[in-house]
Coordinates of C-alpha atoms (C1' of nucleotides) in Angstrom, one line a residue:
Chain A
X229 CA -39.4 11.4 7.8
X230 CA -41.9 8.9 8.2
X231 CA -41.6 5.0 7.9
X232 CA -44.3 5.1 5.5
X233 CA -42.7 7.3 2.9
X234 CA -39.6 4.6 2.9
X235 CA -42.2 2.0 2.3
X236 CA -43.8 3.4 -0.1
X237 CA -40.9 4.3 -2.3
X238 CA -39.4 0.6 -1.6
X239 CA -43.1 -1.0 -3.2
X240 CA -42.4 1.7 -6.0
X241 CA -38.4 0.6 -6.4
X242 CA -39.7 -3.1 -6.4
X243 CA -42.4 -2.4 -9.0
X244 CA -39.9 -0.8 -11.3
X245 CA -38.5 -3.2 -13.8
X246 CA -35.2 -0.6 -15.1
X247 CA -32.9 0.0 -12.9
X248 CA -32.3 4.2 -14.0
X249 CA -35.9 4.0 -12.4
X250 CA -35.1 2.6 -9.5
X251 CA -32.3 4.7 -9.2
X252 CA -34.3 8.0 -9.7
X253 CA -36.9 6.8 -7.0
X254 CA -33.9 6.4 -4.3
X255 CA -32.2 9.5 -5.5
X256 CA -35.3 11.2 -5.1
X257 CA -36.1 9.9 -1.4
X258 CA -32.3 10.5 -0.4
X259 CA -32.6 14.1 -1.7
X260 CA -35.7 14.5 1.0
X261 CA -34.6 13.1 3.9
X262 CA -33.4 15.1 6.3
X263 CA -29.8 15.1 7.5
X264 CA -30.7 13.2 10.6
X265 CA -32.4 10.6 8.7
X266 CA -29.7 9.9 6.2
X267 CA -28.0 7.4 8.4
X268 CA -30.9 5.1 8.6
X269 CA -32.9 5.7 5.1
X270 CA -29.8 5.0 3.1
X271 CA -29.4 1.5 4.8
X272 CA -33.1 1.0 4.6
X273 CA -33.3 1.7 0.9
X274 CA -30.4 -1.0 0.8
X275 CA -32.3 -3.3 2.2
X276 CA -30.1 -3.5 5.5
X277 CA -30.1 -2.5 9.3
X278 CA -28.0 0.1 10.7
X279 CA -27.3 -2.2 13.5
X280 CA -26.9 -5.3 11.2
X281 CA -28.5 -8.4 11.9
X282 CA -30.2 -8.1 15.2
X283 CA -31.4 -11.6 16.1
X284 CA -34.9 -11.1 14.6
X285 CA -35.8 -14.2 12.4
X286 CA -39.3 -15.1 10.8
X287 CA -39.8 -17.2 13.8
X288 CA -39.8 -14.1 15.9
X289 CA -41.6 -12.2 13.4
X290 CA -44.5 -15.2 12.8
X291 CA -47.2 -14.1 14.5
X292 CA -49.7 -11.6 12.6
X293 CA -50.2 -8.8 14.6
X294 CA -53.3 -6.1 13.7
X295 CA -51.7 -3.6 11.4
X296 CA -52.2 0.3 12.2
X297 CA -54.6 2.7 10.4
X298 CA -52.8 5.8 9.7
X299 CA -48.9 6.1 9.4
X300 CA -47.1 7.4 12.1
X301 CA -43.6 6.2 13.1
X302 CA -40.9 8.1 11.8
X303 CA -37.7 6.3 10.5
X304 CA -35.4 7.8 13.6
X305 CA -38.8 6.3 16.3
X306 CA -38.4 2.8 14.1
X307 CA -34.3 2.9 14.3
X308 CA -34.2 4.1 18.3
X309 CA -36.9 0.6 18.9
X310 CA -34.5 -1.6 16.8
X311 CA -31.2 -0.8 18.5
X312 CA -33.4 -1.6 22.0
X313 CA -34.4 -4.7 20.4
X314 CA -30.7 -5.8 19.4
X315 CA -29.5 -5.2 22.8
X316 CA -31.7 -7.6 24.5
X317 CA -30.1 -11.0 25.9
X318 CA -30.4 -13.3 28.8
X319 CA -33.0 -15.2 30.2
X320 CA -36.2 -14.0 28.9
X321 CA -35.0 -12.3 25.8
X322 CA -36.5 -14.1 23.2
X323 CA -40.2 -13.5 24.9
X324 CA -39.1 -10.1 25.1
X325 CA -37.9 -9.8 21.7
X326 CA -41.1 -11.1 20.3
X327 CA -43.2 -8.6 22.5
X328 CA -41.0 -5.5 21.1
X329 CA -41.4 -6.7 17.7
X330 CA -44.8 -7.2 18.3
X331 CA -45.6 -3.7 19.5
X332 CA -43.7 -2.3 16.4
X333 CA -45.5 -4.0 14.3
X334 CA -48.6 -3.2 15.9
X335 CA -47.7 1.0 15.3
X336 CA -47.2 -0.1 11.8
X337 CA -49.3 0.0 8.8
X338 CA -49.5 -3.3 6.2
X339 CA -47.3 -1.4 4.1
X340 CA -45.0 -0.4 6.7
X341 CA -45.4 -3.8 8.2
X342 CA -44.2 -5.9 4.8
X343 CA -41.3 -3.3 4.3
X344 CA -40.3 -4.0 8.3
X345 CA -40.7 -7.4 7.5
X346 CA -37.9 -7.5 4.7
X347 CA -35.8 -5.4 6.2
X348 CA -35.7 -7.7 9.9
X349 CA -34.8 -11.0 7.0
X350 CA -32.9 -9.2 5.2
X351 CA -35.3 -10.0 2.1
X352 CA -36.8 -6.7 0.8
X353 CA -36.8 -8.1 -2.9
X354 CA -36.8 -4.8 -4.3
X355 CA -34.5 -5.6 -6.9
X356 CA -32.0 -2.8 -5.0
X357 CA -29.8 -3.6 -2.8
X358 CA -26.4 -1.5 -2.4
X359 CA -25.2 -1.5 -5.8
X360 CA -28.1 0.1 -6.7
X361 CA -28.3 2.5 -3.5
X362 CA -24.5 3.8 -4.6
X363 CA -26.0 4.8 -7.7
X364 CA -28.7 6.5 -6.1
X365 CA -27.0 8.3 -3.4
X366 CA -24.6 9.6 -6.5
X367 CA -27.3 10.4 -8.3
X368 CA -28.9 12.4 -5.6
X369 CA -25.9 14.3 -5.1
X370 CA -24.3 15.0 -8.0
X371 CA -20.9 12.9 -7.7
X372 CA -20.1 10.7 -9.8
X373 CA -21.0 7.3 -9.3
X374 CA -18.1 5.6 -10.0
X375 CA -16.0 8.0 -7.3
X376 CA -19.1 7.1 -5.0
X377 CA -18.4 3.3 -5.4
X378 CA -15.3 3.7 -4.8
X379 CA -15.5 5.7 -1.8
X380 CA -18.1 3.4 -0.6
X381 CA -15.3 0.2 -1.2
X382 CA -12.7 1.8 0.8
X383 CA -15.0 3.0 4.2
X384 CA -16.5 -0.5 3.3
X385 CA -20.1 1.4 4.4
X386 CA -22.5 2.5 2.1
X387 CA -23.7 5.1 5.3
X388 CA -20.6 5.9 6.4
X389 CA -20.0 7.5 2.6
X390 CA -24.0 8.4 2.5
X391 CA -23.2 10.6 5.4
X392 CA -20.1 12.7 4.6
X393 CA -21.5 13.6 0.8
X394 CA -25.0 14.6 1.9
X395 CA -23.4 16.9 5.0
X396 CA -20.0 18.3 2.8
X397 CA -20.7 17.6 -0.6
X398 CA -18.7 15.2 -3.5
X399 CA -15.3 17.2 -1.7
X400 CA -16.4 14.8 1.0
X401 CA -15.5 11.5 -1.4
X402 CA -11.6 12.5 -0.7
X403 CA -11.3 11.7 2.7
X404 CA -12.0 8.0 1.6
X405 CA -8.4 6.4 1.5
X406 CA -7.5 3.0 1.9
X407 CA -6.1 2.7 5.5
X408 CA -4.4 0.4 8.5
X409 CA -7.3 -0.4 10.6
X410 CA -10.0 0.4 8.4
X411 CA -11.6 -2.8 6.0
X412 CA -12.2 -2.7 2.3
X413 CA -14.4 -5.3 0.5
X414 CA -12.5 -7.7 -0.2
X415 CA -11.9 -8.6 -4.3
X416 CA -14.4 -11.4 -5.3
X417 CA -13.4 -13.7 -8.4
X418 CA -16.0 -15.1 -11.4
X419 CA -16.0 -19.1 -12.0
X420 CA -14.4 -20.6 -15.2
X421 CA -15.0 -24.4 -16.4
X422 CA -11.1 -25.2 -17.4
X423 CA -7.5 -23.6 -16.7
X424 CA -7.6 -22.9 -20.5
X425 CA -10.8 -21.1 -21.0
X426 CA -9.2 -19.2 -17.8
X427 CA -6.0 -18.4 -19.5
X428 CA -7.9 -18.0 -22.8
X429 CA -9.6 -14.8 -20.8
X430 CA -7.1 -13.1 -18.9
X431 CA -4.0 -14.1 -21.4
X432 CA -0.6 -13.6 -19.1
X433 CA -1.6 -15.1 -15.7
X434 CA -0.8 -16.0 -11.9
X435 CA -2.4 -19.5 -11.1
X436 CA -2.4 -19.8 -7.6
X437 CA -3.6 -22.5 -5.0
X438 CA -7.1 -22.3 -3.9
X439 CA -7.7 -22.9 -0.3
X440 CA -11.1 -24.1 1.3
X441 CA -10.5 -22.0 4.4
X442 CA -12.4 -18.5 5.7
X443 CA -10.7 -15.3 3.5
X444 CA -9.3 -12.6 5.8
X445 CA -8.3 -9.6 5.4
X446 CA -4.9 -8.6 7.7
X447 CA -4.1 -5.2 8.7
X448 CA -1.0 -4.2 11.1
X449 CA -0.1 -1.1 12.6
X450 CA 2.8 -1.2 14.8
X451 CA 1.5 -3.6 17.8
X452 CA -2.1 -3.7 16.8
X453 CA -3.3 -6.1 14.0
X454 CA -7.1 -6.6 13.1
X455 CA -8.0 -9.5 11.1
X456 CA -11.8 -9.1 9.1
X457 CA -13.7 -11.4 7.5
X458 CA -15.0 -11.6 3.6
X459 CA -18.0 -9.2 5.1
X460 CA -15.6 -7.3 7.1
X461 CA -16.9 -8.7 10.5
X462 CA -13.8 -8.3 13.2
X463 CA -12.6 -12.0 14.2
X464 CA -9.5 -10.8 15.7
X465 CA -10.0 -12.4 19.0
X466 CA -10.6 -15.9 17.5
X467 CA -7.4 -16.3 15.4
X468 CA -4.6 -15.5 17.9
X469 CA -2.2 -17.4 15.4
X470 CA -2.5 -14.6 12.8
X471 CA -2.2 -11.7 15.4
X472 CA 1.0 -13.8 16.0
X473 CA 2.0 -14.3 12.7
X474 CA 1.3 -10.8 11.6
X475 CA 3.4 -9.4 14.2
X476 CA 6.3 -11.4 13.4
X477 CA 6.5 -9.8 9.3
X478 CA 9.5 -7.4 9.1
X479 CA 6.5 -4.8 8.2
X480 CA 5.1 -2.3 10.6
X481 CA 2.3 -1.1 8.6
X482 CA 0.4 -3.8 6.0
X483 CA -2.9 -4.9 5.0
X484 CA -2.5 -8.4 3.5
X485 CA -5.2 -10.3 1.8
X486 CA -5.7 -14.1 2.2
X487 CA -6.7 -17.2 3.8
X488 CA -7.2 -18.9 7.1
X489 CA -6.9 -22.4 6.8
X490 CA -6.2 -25.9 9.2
X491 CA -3.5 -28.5 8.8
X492 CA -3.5 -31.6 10.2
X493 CA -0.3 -33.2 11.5
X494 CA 0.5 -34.5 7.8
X495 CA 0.5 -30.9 6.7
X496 CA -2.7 -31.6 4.8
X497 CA -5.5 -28.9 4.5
X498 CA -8.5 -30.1 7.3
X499 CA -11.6 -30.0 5.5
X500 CA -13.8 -26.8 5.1
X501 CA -16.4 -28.0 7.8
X502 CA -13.2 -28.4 10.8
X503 CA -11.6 -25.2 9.7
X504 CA -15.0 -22.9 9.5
X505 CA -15.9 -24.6 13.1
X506 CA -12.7 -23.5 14.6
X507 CA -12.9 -20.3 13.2
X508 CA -16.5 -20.1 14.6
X509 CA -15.7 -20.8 18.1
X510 CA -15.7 -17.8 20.3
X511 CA -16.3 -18.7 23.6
X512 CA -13.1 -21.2 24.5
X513 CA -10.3 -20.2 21.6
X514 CA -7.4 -21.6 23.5
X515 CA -8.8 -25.0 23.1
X516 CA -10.1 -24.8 20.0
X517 CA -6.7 -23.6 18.6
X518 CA -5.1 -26.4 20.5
X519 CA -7.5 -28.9 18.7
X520 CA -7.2 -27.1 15.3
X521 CA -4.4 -24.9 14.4
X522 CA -4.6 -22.6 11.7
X523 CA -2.6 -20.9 9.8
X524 CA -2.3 -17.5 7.4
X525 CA -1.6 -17.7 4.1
X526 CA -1.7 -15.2 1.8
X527 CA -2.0 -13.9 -1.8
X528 CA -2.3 -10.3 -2.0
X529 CA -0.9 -7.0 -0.6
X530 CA -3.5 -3.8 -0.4
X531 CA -0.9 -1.5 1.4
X532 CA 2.4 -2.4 3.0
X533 CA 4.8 0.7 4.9
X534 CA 1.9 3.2 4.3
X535 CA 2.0 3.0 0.3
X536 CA -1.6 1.7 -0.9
X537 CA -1.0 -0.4 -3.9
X538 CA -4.8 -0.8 -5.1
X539 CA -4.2 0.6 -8.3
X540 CA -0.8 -1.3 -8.9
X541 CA -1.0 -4.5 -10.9
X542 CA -0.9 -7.7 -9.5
X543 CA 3.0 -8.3 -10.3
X544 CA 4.1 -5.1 -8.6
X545 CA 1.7 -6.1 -5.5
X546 CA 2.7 -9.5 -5.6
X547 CA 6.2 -8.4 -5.1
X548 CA 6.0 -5.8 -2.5
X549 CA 4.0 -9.6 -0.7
X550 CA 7.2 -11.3 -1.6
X551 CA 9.3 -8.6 0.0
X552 CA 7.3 -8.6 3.4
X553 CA 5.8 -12.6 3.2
X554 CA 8.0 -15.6 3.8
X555 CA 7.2 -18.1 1.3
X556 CA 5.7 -20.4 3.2
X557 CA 3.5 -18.2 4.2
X558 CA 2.4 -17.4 1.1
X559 CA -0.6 -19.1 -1.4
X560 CA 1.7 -21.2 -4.1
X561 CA 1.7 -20.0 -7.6
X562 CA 2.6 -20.9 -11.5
X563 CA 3.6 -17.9 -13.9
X564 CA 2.2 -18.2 -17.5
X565 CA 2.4 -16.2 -20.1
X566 CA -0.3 -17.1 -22.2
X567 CA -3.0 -20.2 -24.4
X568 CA 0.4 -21.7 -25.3
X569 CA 1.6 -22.1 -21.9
X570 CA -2.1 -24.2 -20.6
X571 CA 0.3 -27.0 -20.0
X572 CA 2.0 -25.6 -17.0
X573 CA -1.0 -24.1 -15.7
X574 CA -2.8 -27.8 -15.8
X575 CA 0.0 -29.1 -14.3
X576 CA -0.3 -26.9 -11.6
X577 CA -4.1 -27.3 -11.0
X578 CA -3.2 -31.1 -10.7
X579 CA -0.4 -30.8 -8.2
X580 CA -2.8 -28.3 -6.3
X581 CA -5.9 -30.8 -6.3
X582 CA -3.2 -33.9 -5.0
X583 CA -2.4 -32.0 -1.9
X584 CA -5.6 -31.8 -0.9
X585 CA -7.0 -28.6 -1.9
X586 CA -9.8 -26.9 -3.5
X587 CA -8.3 -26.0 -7.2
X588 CA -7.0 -22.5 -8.7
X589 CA -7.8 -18.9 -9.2
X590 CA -5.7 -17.5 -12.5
X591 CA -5.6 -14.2 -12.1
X592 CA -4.3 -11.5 -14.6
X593 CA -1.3 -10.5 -13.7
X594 CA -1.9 -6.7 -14.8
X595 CA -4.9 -6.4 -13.3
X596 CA -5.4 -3.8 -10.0
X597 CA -7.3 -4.3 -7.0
X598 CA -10.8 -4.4 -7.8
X599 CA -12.3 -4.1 -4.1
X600 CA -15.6 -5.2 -3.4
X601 CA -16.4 -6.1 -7.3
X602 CA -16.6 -9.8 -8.6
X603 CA -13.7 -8.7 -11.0
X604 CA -13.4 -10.6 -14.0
X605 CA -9.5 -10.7 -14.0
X606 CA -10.0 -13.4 -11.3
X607 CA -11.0 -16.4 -12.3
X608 CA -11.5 -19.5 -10.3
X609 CA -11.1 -23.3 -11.5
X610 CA -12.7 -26.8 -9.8
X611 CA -13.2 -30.0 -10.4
X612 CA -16.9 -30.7 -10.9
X613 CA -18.2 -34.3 -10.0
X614 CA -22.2 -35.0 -11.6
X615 CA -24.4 -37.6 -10.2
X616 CA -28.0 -39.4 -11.8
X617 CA -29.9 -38.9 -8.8
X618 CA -34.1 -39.2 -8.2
X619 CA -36.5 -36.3 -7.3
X620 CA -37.9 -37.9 -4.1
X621 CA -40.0 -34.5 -3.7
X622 CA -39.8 -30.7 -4.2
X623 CA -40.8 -28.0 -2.2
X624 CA -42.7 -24.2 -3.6
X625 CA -40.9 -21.4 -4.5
X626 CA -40.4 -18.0 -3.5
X627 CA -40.3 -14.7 -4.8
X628 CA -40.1 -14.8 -8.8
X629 CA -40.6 -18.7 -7.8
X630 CA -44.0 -18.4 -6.1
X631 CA -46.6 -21.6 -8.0
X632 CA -43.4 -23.3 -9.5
X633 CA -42.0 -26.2 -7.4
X634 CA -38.3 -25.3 -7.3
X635 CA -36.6 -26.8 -4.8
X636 CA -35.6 -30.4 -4.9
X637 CA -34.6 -33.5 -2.9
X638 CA -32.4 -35.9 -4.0
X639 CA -32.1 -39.4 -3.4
X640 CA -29.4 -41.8 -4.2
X641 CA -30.1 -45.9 -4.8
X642 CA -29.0 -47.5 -1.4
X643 CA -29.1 -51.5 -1.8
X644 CA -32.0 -52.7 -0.9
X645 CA -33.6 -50.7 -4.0
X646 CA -34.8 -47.9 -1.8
X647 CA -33.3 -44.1 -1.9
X648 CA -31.8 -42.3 0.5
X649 CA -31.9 -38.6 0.8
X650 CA -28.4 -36.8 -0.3
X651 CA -29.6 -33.1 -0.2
X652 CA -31.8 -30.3 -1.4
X653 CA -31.1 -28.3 -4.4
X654 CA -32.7 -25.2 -6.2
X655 CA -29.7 -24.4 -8.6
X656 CA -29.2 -24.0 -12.0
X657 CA -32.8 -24.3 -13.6
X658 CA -33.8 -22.4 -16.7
X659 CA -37.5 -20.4 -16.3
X660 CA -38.4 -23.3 -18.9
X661 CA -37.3 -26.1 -16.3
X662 CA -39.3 -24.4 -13.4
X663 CA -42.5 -24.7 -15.7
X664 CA -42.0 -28.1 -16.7
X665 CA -40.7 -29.7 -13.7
X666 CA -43.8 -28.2 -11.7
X667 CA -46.1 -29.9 -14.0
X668 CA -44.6 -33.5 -14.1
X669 CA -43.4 -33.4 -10.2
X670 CA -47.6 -32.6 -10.1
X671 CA -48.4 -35.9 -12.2
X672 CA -46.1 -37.6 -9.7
X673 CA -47.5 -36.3 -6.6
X674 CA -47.9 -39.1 -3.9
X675 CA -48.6 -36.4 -1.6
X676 CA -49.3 -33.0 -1.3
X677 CA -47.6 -30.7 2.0
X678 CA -47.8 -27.0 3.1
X679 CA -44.2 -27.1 2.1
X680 CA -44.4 -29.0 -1.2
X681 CA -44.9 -32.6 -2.6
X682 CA -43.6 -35.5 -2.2
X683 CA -43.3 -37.9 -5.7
X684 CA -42.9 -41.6 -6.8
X685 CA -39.3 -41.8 -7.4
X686 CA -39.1 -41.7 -11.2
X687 CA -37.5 -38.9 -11.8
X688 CA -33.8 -39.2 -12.8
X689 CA -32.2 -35.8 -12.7
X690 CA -28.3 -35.1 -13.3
X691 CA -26.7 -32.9 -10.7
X692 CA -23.1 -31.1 -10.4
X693 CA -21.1 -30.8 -7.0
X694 CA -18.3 -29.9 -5.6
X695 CA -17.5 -32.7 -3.5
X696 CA -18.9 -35.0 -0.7
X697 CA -19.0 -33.5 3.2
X698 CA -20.5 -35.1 5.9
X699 CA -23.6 -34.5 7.7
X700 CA -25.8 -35.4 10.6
X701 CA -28.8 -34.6 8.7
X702 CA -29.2 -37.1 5.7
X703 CA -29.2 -41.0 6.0
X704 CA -26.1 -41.8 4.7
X705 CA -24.2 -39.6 6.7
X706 CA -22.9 -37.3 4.1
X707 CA -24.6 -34.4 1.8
X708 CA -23.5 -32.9 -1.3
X709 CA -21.6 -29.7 -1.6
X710 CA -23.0 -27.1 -3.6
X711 CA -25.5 -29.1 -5.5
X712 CA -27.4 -27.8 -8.5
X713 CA -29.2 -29.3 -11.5
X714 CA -27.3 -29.5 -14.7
X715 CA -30.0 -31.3 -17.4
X716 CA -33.1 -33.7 -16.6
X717 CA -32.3 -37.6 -18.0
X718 CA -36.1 -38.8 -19.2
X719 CA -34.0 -41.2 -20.9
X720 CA -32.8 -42.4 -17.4
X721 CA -35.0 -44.8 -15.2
X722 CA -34.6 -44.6 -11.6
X723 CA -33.3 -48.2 -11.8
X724 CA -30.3 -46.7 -13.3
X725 CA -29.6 -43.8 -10.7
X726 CA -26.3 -43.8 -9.2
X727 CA -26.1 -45.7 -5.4
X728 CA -24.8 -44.5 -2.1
X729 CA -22.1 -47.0 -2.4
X730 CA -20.7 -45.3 -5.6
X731 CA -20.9 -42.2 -4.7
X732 CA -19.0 -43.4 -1.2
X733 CA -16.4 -45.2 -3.1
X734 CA -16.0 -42.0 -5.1
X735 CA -14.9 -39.5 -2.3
X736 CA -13.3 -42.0 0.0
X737 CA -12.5 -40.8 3.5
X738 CA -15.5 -38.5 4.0
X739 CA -18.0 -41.2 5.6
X740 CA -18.4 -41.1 9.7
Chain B
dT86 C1' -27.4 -4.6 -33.4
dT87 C1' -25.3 -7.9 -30.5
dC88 C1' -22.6 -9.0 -26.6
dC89 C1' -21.3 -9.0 -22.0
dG90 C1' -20.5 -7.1 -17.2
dA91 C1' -22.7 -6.2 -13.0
dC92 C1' -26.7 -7.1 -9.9
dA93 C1' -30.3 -9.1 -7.5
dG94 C1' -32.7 -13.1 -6.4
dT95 C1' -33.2 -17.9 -5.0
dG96 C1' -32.1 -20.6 -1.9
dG97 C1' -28.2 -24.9 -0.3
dG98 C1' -25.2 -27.2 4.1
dG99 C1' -22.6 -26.8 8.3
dT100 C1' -21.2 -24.9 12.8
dC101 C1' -21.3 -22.1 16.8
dG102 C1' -23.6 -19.7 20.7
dC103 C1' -27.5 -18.8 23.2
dA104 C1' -32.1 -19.4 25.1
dA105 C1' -35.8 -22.3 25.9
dT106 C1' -37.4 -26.9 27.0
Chain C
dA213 C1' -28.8 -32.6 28.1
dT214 C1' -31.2 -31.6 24.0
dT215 C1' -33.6 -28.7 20.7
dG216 C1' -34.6 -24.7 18.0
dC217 C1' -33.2 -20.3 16.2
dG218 C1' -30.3 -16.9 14.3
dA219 C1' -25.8 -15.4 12.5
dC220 C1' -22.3 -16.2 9.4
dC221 C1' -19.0 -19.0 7.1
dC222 C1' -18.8 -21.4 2.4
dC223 C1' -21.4 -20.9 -2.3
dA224 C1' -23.8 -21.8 -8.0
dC225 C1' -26.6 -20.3 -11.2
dT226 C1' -30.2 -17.6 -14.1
dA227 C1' -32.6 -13.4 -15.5
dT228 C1' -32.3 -8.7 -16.5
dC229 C1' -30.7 -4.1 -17.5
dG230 C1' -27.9 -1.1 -19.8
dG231 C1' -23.5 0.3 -21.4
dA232 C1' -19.7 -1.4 -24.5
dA233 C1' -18.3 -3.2 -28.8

DNA sequence: TTCCGACAGTGGGGTCGCAAT
DNA sequence: ATTGCGACCCCACTATCGGAA
């Protein structure tokens, strides 16, 4: 099949406003492509690499390069070039990189060359990604889509599924068990503003500890444990600790569900950025773990002796963790049965918050397994801090952004009546606010960049976060986490923005 | 008819590893 | 030694479609 045909039907899919129409243009392209091709035109149509990421950025990709007349790589040509191009390394690689990209964009046409484009970022903005894919690929073969989804959960591949139903047929969706060894997507929760609106929700609930660590996913079989990340990467090799741990629970064959998280010395949680660097670190783990320690702990059991317990609720799953997981290696946890019981569960989220970490999740305690779906039977809870802080400039948008300014900076008062730069933030504006902040950040222009424009400092903008970490980047030495806009305060003036100093005093022990 | 769940898009900050400078 | 880039951790929020209520 060629590259163009993919193209083409990806413009199409990303013209189509309903989704059934998107769906029908994949089904259709899945239905033609040859068996061959399946692996790689189902990813493509997903918007992702076979191979992954491959260490192709837009710097790599920025130069223009002459664009083809005629159409004639074929998707296995483009996919055989692209694993080359992911295995170069060493000295020399990134010039050589840049040449092979180059000479694959030069066998491309325009419209082969934007669709190459998004898929190397990983930004095909075709308003189908793999949700969308599932239904197609169900669609084109006749299963039904909610056993494809499921299937697709469990092999934790969309191709890996695409392949066995296009060569055997919806019989195929069977072999798809949950197994020791193989990763599922991992069970995502939705946000909720109180324990009580939580509770309200899912009535009788778990409230557990939320830890700011890195999820993992823990399987054991016998002697050989894996431990995968939220996106099912393999970071066995940097967490000897859980290997250890894992080997030392009375079961021989598990997959446990939880998170990797640092303690200092006190036996209070490290902050996020410690724990996600020592989790990074590949080359040189036996100091890093010396340094930072982590630790396991866990909330969920997926399968423990061989039984998979997906489809249990939580209680029965939480007890088969109980039975295998000593409780200290386990996430803590309030029972409540219901709106009349908020009390205990506040009680909870304030204990949780005064050792250190994140806040809650409530989960429902008769809810199953929902793997790879931002289930609404988990429902997370945190403190939200808001600042008055000034637009000190704003930058384009992309996308369904392009001609509104959308992204901001934001500047806090520092004493001397100047403002110092806090972070960036694109979150949480209305289609209304993107058209009127573009038009008064343009009366306020001081200066116009490729990037944006900068602005007097009059603005005075409320903004929600999630906390204070620091940072090498902005003046004061720390950034905000998660930043996003909650209203605009006209009423506000600039002279009445909140300072560095408050905001300081207000998260004590994060400044360098 | 209205409501709401699921998705995709729009980017944020940090850290690590690697290659280039 | 330092800098720049890409990958991958963490993530919030809005718009939209389409099925559920």
């Amino acid at each position: 099949m060629l590259l163009a045909r993919l193209a083409q039907v990806s413009r199409e899919v990303g013209a189509a406003s309903a989704r059934s129409r998107k769906i029908a243009l994949l089904a259709e392209l899945f239905r033609e492509a040859e068996p061959e091709d399946v692996p790689v035109v189902i990813p493509y149509l997903a918007g992702r690499l076979p191979q992954g990421r491959i260490g192709v950025g837009w710097k790599v990709l920025g130069r223009r390069v002459a664009p083809a007349a005629e159409p004639a790589l074929t998707v296995r040509e483009v996919d055989a070039r692209l694993t080359r191009l992911g295995s170069v390394s060493g000295p020399g690689s990134q010039a050589e990189r840049t040449a092979l990209v180059g000479e694959l964009m030069g066998a491309a046409t325009e419209d082969e060359q934007r669709f190459l484009v998004g898929l190397l970022t990983g930004e095909v903005r075709q308003g189908a990604l793999d949700a969308v894919a599932v239904e197609g690929l169900a669609e084109a073969t006749g299963a039904p889509p909610a056993d494809v989804r499921r299937a697709v959960m469990l092999a934790g591949s969309l191709q890996t599924v695409a392949g066995a139903l296009l060569a055997d047929g919806p019989g195929a969706l069977d072999r798809f068990r949950l197994t020791v060894g193989r990763p599922v997507l991992p069970m995502l929760a939705h946000s909720a503003s109180s324990v009580a609106e939580a509770i309200g929700r899912l009535g009788p609930s778990a409230v557990e500890e939320k830890l700011d660590g890195i999820r993992v996913q823990v399987h054991r079989d016998g002697d050989t444990v894996r431990v995968h990340t939220r996106t099912l990467d393999d970071i066995t090799d940097r967490l000897p600790e859980v290997t250890s741990a894992a080997r030392g629970l009375p079961g021989g064959r598990f997959i446990l569900d939880g998170e990797v998280i640092s303690f200092d010395a006190d036996g209070r949680p490290r902050s996020f950025q410690e724990t996600a660097g020592r989790v990074g670190s590949r080359v040189d783990v036996a100091t890093a773990a010396r340094a930072v320690p982590v630790s396991p702990v866990f909330f969920d059991a997926l399968l423990v002796d061989g039984r998979d317990l997906l489809d249990l609720p939580l209680t029965e799953r939480h007890a088969e963790l109980a039975r295998l997981v000593p409780e200290p290696m386990r996430v803590r946890r309030a029972l409540v049965s219901g709106p009349e019981d908020t009390g205990t569960a506040e009680e909870f989220l304030a204990k949780t918050l005064e050792r250190g970490h994140e806040g809650v999740v409530v989960k429902a305690l008769d809810a199953a397994y929902s793997a790879g779906r931002r289930g609404a039977s988990w429902l997370k809870v945190k403190p939200v801090h808001t600042l008055d802080l000034v637009v000190l400039a704003a930058e384009w948008g992309h996308g369904r952004r392009t001609g509104k300014l959308s992204n901001l900076h934001l500047g806090a008062r520092t004493e001397d009546g100047s403002f110092a730069m806090l972070g960036k933030t694109f979150k949480g504006m209305t289609d209304a606010m993107l058209a009127w902040q573009t038009e008064r950040l343009g009366k306020l222009a001081v200066e116009e960049h490729g990037w944006g424009v900068t602005v007097r400092p009059e603005l005075v903008v409320e903004i929600a976060y999630d906390g204070l970490q620091r940072s090498t980047r902005y003046p004061a030495g720390v950034t905000l986490r998660f930043a996003r806009v909650v209203r605009y305060r006209e009423d506000k003036r600039p002279e009445e923005a909140d300072t560095v100093e408050t905001l300081l005093a207000a998260h004590p022990g994060v400044a360098p």
